[in-house]
Coordinates of C-alpha atoms in Angstrom, one line a residue:
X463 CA 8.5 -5.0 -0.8
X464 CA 11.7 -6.0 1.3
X465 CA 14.7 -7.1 0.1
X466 CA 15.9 -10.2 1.7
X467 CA 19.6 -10.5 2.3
X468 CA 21.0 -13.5 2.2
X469 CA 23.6 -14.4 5.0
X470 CA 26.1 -16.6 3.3
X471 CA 26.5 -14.3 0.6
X472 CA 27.4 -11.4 3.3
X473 CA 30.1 -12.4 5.0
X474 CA 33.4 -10.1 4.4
X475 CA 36.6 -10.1 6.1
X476 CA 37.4 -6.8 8.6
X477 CA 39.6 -4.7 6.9
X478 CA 41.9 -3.2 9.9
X479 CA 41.4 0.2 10.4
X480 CA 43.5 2.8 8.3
X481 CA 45.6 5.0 10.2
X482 CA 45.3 8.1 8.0
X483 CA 41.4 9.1 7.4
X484 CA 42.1 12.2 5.4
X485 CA 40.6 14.4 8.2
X486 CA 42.2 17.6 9.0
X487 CA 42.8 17.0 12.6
X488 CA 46.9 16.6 12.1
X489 CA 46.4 20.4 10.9
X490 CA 45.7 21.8 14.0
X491 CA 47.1 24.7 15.1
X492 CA 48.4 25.0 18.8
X493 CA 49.7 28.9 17.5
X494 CA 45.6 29.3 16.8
X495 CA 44.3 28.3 19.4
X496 CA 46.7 30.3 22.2
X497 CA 45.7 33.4 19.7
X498 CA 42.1 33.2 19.5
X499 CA 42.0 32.4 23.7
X500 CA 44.2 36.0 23.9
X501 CA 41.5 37.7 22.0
X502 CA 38.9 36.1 24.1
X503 CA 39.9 35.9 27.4
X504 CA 40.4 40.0 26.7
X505 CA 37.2 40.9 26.5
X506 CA 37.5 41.0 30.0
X507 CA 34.5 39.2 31.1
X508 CA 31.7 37.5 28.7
X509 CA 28.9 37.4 31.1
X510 CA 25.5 37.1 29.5
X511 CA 24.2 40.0 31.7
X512 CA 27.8 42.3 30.8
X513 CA 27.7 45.6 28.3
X514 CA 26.1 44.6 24.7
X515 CA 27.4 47.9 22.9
X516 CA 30.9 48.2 24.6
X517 CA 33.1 47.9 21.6
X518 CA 35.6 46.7 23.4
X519 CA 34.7 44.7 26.8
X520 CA 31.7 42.6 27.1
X521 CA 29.7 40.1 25.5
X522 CA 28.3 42.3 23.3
X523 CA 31.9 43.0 21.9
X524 CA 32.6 39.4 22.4
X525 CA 29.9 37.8 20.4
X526 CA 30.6 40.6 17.4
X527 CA 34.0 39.3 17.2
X528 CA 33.2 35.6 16.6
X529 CA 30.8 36.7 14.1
X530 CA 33.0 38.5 12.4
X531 CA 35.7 35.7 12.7
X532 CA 33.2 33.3 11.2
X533 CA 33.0 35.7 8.1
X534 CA 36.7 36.0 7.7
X535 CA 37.1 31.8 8.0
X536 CA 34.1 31.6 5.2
X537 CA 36.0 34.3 2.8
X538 CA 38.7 31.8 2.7
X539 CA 36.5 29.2 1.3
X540 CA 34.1 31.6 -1.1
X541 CA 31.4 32.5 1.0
X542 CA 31.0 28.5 2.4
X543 CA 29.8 29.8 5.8
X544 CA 26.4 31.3 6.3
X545 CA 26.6 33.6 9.2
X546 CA 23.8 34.1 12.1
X547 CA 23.2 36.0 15.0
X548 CA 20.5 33.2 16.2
X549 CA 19.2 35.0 19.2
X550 CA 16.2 36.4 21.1
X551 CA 15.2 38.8 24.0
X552 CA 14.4 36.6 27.4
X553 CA 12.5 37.9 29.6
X554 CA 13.3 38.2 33.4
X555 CA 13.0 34.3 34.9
X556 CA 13.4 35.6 38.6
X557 CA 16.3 33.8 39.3
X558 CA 20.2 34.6 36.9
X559 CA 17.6 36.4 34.6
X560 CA 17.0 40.2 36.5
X561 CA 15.8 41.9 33.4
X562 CA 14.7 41.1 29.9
X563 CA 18.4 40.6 28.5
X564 CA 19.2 39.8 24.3
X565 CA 21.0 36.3 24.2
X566 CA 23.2 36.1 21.0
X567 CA 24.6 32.8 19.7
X568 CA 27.0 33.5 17.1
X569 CA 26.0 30.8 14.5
X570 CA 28.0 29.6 11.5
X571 CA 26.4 26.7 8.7
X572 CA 28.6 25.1 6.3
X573 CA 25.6 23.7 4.0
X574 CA 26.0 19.8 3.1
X575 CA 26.5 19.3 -1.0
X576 CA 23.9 16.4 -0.8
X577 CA 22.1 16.3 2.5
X578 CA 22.2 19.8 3.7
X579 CA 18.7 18.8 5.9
X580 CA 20.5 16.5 7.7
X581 CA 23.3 18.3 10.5
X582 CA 25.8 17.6 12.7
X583 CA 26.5 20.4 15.5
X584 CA 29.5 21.4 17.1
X585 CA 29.3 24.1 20.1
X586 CA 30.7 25.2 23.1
X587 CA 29.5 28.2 25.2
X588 CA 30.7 31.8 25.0
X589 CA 29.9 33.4 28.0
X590 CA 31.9 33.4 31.3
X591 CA 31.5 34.3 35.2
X592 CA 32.9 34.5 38.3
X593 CA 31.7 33.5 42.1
X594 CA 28.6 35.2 41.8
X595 CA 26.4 34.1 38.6
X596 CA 24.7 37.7 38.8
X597 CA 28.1 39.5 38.8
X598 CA 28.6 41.3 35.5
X599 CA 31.2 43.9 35.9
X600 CA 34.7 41.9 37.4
X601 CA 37.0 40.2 35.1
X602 CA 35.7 36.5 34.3
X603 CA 38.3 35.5 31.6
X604 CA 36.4 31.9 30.9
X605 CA 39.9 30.4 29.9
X606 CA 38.8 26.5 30.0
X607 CA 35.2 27.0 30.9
X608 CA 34.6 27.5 27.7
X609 CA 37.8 29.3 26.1
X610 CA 38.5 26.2 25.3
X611 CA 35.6 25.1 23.7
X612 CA 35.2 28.1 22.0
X613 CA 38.2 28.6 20.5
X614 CA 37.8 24.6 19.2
X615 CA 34.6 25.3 17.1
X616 CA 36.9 28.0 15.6
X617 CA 39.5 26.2 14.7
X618 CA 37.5 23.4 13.9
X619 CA 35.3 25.6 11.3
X620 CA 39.0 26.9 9.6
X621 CA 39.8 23.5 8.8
X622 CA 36.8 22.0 7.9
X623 CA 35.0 24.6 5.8
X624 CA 38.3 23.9 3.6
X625 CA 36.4 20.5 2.2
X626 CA 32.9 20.0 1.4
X627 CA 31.1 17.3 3.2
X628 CA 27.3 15.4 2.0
X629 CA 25.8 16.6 5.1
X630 CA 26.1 20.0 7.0
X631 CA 27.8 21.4 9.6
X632 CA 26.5 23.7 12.1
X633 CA 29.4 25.4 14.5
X634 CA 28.0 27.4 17.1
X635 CA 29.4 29.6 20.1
X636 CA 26.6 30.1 23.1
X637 CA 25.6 32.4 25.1
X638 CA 23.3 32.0 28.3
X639 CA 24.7 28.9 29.2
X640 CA 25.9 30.0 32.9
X641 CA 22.6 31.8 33.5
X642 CA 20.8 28.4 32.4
X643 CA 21.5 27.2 28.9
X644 CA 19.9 29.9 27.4
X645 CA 21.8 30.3 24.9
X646 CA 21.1 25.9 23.9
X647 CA 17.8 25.9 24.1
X648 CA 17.7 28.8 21.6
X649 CA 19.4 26.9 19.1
X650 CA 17.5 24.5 19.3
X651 CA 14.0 25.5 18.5
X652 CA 15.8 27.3 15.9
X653 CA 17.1 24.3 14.5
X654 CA 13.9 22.4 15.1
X655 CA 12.3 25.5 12.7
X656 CA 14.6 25.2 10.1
X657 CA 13.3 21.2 9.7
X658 CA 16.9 19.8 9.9
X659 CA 17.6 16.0 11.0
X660 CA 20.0 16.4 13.7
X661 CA 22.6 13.7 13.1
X662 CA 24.7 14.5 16.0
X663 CA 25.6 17.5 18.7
X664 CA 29.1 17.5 19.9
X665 CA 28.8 19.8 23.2
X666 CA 32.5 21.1 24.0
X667 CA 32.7 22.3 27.8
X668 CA 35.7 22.4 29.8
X669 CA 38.2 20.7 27.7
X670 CA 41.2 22.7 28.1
X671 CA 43.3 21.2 31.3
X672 CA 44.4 18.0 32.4
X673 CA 44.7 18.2 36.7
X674 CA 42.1 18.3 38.9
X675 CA 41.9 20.0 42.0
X676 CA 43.1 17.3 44.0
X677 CA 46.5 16.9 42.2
X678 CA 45.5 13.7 40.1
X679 CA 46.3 14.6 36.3
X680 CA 45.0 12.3 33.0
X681 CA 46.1 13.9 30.2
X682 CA 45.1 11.0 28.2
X683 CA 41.4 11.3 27.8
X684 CA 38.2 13.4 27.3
X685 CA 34.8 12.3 29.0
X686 CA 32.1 12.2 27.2
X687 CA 28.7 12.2 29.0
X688 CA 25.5 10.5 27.6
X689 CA 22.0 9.8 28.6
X690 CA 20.5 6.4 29.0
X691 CA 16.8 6.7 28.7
X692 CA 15.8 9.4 26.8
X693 CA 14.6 12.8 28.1
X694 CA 12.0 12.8 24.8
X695 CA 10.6 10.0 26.3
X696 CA 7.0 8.9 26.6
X697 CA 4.3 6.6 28.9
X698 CA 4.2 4.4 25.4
X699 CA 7.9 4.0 24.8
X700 CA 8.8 3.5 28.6
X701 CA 6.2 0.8 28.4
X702 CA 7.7 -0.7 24.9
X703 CA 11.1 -0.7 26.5
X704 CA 10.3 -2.4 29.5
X705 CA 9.1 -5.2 26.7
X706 CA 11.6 -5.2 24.4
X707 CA 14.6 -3.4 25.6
X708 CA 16.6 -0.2 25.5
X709 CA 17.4 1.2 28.7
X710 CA 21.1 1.5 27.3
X711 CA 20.5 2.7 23.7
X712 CA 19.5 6.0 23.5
X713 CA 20.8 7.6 20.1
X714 CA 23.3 9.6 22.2
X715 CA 24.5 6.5 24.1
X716 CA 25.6 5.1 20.7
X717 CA 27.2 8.5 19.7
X718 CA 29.8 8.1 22.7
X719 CA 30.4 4.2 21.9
X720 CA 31.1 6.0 18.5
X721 CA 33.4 8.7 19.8
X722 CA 35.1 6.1 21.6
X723 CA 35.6 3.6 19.3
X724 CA 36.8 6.4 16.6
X725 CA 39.6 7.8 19.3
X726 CA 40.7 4.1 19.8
X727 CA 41.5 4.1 16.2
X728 CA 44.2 6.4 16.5
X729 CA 46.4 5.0 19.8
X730 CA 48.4 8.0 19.8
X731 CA 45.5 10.7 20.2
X732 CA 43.0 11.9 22.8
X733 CA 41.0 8.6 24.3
X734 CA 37.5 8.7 25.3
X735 CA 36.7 7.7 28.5
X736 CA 32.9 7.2 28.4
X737 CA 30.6 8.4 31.4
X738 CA 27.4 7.2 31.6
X739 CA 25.3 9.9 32.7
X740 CA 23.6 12.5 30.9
X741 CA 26.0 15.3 33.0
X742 CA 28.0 15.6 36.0
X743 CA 26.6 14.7 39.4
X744 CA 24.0 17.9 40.1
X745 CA 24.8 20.1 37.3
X746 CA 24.5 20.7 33.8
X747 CA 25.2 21.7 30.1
X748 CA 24.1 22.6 26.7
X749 CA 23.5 19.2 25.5
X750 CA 21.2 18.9 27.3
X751 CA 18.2 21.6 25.6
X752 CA 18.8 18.8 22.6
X753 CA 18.2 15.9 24.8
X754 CA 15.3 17.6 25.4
X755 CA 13.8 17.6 22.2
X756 CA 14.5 14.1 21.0
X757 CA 18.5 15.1 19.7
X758 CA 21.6 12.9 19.9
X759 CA 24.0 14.8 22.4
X760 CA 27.0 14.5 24.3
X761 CA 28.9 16.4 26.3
X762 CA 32.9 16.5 25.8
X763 CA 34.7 17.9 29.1
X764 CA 38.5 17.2 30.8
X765 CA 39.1 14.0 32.5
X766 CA 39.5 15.3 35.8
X767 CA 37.8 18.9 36.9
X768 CA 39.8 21.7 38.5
X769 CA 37.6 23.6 40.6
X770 CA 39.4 26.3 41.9
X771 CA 40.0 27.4 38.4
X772 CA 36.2 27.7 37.5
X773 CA 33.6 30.0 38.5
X774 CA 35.8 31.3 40.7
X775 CA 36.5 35.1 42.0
X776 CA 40.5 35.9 41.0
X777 CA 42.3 36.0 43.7
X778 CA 44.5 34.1 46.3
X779 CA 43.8 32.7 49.3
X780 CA 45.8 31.0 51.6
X781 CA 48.6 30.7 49.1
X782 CA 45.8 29.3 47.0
X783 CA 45.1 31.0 43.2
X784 CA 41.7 31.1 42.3
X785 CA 40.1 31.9 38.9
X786 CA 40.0 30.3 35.4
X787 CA 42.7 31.9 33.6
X788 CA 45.1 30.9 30.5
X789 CA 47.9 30.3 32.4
X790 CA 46.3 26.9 34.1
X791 CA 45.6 25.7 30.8
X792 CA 47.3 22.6 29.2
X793 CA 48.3 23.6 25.4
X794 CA 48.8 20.0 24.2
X795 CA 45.9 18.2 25.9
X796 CA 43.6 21.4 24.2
X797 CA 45.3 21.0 21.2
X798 CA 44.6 16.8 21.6
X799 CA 41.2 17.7 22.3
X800 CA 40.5 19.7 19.6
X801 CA 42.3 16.9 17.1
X802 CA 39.5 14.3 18.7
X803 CA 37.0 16.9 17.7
X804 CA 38.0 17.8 14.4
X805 CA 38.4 14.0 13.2
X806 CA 34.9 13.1 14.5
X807 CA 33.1 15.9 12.6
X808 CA 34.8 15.1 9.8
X809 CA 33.5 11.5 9.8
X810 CA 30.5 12.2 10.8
X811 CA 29.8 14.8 7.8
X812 CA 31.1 12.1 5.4
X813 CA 29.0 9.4 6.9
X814 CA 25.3 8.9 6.4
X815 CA 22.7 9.2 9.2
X816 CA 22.0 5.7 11.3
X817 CA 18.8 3.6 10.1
X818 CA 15.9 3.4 12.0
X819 CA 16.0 -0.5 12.7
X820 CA 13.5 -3.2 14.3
X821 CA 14.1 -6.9 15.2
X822 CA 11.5 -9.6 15.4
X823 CA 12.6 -12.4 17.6
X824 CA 9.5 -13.4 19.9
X825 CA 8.7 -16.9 20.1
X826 CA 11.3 -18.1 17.6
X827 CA 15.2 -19.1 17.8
X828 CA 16.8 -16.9 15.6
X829 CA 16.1 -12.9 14.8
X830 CA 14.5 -10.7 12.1
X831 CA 17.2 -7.7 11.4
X832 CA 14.9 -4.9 9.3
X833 CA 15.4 -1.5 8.1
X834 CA 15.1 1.2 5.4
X835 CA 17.8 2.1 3.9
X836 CA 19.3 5.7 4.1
X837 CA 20.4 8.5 1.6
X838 CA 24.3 7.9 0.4
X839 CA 25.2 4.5 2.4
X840 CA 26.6 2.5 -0.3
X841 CA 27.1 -0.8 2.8
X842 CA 25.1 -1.3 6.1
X843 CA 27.4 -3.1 9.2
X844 CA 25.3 -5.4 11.5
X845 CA 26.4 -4.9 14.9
X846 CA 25.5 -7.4 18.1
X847 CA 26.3 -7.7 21.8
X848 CA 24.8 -9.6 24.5
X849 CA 22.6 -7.8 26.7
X850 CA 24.9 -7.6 29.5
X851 CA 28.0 -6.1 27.2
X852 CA 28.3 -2.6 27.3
X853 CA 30.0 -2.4 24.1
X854 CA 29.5 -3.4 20.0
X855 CA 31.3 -6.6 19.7
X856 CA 34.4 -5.6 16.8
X857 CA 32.8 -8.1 14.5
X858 CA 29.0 -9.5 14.1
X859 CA 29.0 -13.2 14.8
X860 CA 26.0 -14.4 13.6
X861 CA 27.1 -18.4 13.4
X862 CA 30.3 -20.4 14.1
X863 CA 30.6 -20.2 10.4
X864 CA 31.3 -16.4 10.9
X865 CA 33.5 -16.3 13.4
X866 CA 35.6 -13.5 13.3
X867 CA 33.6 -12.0 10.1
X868 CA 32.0 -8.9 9.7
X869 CA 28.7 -8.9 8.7
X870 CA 28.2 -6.0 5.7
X871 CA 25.2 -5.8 3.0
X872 CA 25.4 -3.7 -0.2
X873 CA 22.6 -1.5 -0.5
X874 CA 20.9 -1.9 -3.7
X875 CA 21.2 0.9 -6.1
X876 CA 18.8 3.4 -5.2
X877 CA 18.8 1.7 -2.1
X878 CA 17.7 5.4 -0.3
X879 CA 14.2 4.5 1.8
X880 CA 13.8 0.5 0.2
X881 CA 13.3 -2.0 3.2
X882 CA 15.9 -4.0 4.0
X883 CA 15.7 -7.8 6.0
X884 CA 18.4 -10.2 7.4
X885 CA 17.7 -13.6 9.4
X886 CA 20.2 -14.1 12.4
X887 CA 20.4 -17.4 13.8
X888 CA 20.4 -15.8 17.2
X889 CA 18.0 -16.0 19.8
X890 CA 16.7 -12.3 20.2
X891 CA 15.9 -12.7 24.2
X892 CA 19.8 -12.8 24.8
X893 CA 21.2 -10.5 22.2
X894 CA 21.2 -6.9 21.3
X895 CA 21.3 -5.8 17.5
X896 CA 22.0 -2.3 15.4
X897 CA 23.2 -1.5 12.3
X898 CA 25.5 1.3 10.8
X899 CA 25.0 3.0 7.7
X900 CA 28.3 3.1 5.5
X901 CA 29.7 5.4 3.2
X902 CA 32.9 3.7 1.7
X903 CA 35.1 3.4 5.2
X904 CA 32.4 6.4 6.6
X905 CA 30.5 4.6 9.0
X906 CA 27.3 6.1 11.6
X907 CA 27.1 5.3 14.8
X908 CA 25.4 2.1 15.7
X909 CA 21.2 2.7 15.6
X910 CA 19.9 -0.5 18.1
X911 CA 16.9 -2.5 17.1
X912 CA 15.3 -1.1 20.2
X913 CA 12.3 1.4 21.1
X914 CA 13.9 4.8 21.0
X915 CA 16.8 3.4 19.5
X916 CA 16.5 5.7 16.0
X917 CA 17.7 8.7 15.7
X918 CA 14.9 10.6 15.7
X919 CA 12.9 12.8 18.3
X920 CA 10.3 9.8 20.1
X921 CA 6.8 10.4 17.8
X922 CA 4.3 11.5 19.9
X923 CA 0.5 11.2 19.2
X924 CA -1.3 14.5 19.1
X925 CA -2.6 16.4 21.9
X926 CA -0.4 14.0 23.8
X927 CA 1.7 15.9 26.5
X928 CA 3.8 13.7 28.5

């Protein structure tokens, strides 16, 4: 049976948004984050392909370390943090793979208290190199690519694992990522084994300095990259979308509207500067294994790139310095960065996952909104946009009656997985429509009433291979 929602009855006033969230992110620790990127950085090099059982230099020692720092961050919490080597043995690929070589992601799991199936992952990768992706042995001290990632799943696990969140949350350091995500696309079948819904995957790579290599700084903002269609994709749903829409609404699409609208919040802090593409022009991260398998992923990296201070040989040159050390790091906008990162996962732990919503509007004037409602939401937000905004609109404006209102439903008690309706007096062939789920002021990103637009890997029929 649905539950019709009427309109009139709906309509709530916007509260502005609060500037304190009770996240942790004002506790972040500039001191922490130089000290973990001195223990890192000497290792000496992290290269997938360096020493395993070198206790001191390595990725081997490396890797051991992180592990071990998970530990000591879940002591301080009794035992919150489940620990895991998540790893394998690949086999030689003939290309930055010369022999079978063990990849070891150093996994940490702080399990949800009410929806520990359902995760949000935050990682970054471990390993580093130099000029030559095969070169194993010189120093490659990985500062900002991905020191600084690595060091903010860190700090982001200390302060975290200090609450306990409804859902769970996965922080994860990589390895394999320079060889050819190796290291991701582990992770990912393992998560796809453990039967987790993957709410969202914050990829941190490069997000440690704030000039690029042609002298112009922003210091202001993070990119975050997201995919359009959907790498999951299939012949059925690129024929459904050409129908009814979605070319812009992929689940990780909506995460960065979500990132960005979150950072706005807060004036003061790291902005988002939204990239729409699924990576940089020609290359690639560890979002991307997720993409793959029908996940919602971004990638967070520095506003501008420096690229004499990444995969580079140490040296000079022509008065030049080359090589990604600690010293071309900017402390504050890492410590920004981190803040951005901190305040997310914190939402996004407290919120509950996005509906899976359709809308009906062929042949008629106005629009069927439908969905099922979702574990912990206590209030659903109805967002809209016209199909040639890029953005939510702040407020649903479903009538001049409205105008200026947001448009909120109460879920019904035991609301989890009943079906939900609302009749907009919009015509469907101009506007776009999603919904957030709500926990109190805890709100999802936006799932569009769109093929592909849930957050969910695209179903696909059996024996069917595309």
């Amino acid at each position: 049976m649905i539950k019709r929602i009427a309109l009139a009855a709906a309509l709530i006033a916007a509260p502005l948004a609060a500037q304190s969230d009770g996240s942790p992110a004002d506790e972040v620790s500039e001191e922490r984050l130089r000290a973990d990127m001195d223990t890192i950085v000497g290792f000496g090099t992290r290269h997938t392909l360096s020493s395993q059982d070198d206790p001191e230099r390595g990725v081997g020692a490396a890797v051991n370390w992180a592990l071990d720092e998970f530990r000591r961050i879940g002591a301080t919490c009794g035992g919150c943090l489940d620990v895991q080597p998540v790893g394998k043995v690949v086999e030689a690929d003939g290309r930055r793979i010369p022999a079978p070589t063990l990849i070891r992601n150093a996994v940490a799991i702080q399990r949800g208290t009410e929806r520990p199936d359902e995760v949000i992952i935050v990682q970054a990768h471990y390993d580093s190199r130099v000029t030559d992706p095969l070169n194993a042995t010189d120093d490659a001290p990985g500062a900002n690519d991905d020191g600084s990632g690595s060091v903010m799943v860190l700090e982001a696990a200390r302060l975290l694992s200090q609450n306990d969140y409804p859902s769970t949350i996965i922080y994860a350091l990589l390895t394999g990522e320079e060889q050819g995500l190796y290291g991701a696309n582990i992770l990912a079948d393992w998560v796809n084994e453990q039967g987790f819904t993957v709410k969202a995957v914050l990829n941190n790579d490069m997000i440690g300095n704030s000039c690029g290599s042609d002298g112009f700084c922003d210091a202001k903002h993070v990119r975050v990259f997201s995919e359009g269609l959907r790498a999951d994709s299939t012949e059925r749903l690129r024929a459904l979308q050409r129908r009814y829409g979605g070319e812009n609404d992929s689940p990780g699409r909506n995460l960065s509207r979500w990132l960005a609208n979150l950072a706005a919040e807060n004036p003061e802090g790291m902005q988002v500067r939204q990239i729409w593409r699924t990576d940089r022009m020609g290359r690639g991260g560890d979002q991307i294994p997720f993409l793959d398998r029908g996940y919602p992923a971004v990638r967070v990296t520095v506003a501008v790139e420096d690229y004499e201070h990444q995969h580079q040989d140490l040296r000079t040159e022509d008065e030049v310095k080359y090589g990604d050390t600690v010293d071309e790091l900017d402390w504050d906008y890492l410590t920004r960065a981190t803040k951005l990162n901190v305040r997310a996962l914190h939402h996004l732990a407290m919120a509950p996952m996005p509906p899976k919503v359709t809308a009906d509007a062929a042949v008629r004037v106005d629009t069927q909104i439908a969905w099922q409602g979702v574990r912990g939401a206590d209030q659903y937000k109805l967002r809209i946009r016209r199909t040639d905004e890029p953005h939510w609109r702040p407020h649903a404006e479903p009538g001049p009656e409205a105008e200026g209102a947001n448009l909120m439903m109460m879920t019904p008690h035991g609301g989890s997985g009943e079906e939900l309706a609302l009749t907009i007096p919009l015509r469907g062939d101009d506007w776009l429509f999603g919904v957030q789920a709500c926990n109190g002021d805890y709100c999802s990103p936006v799932s569009t009433a769109v093929p592909g637009g849930a957050f969910e890997p695209v179903e696909r029929p059996e024996g069917d291979s595309d």
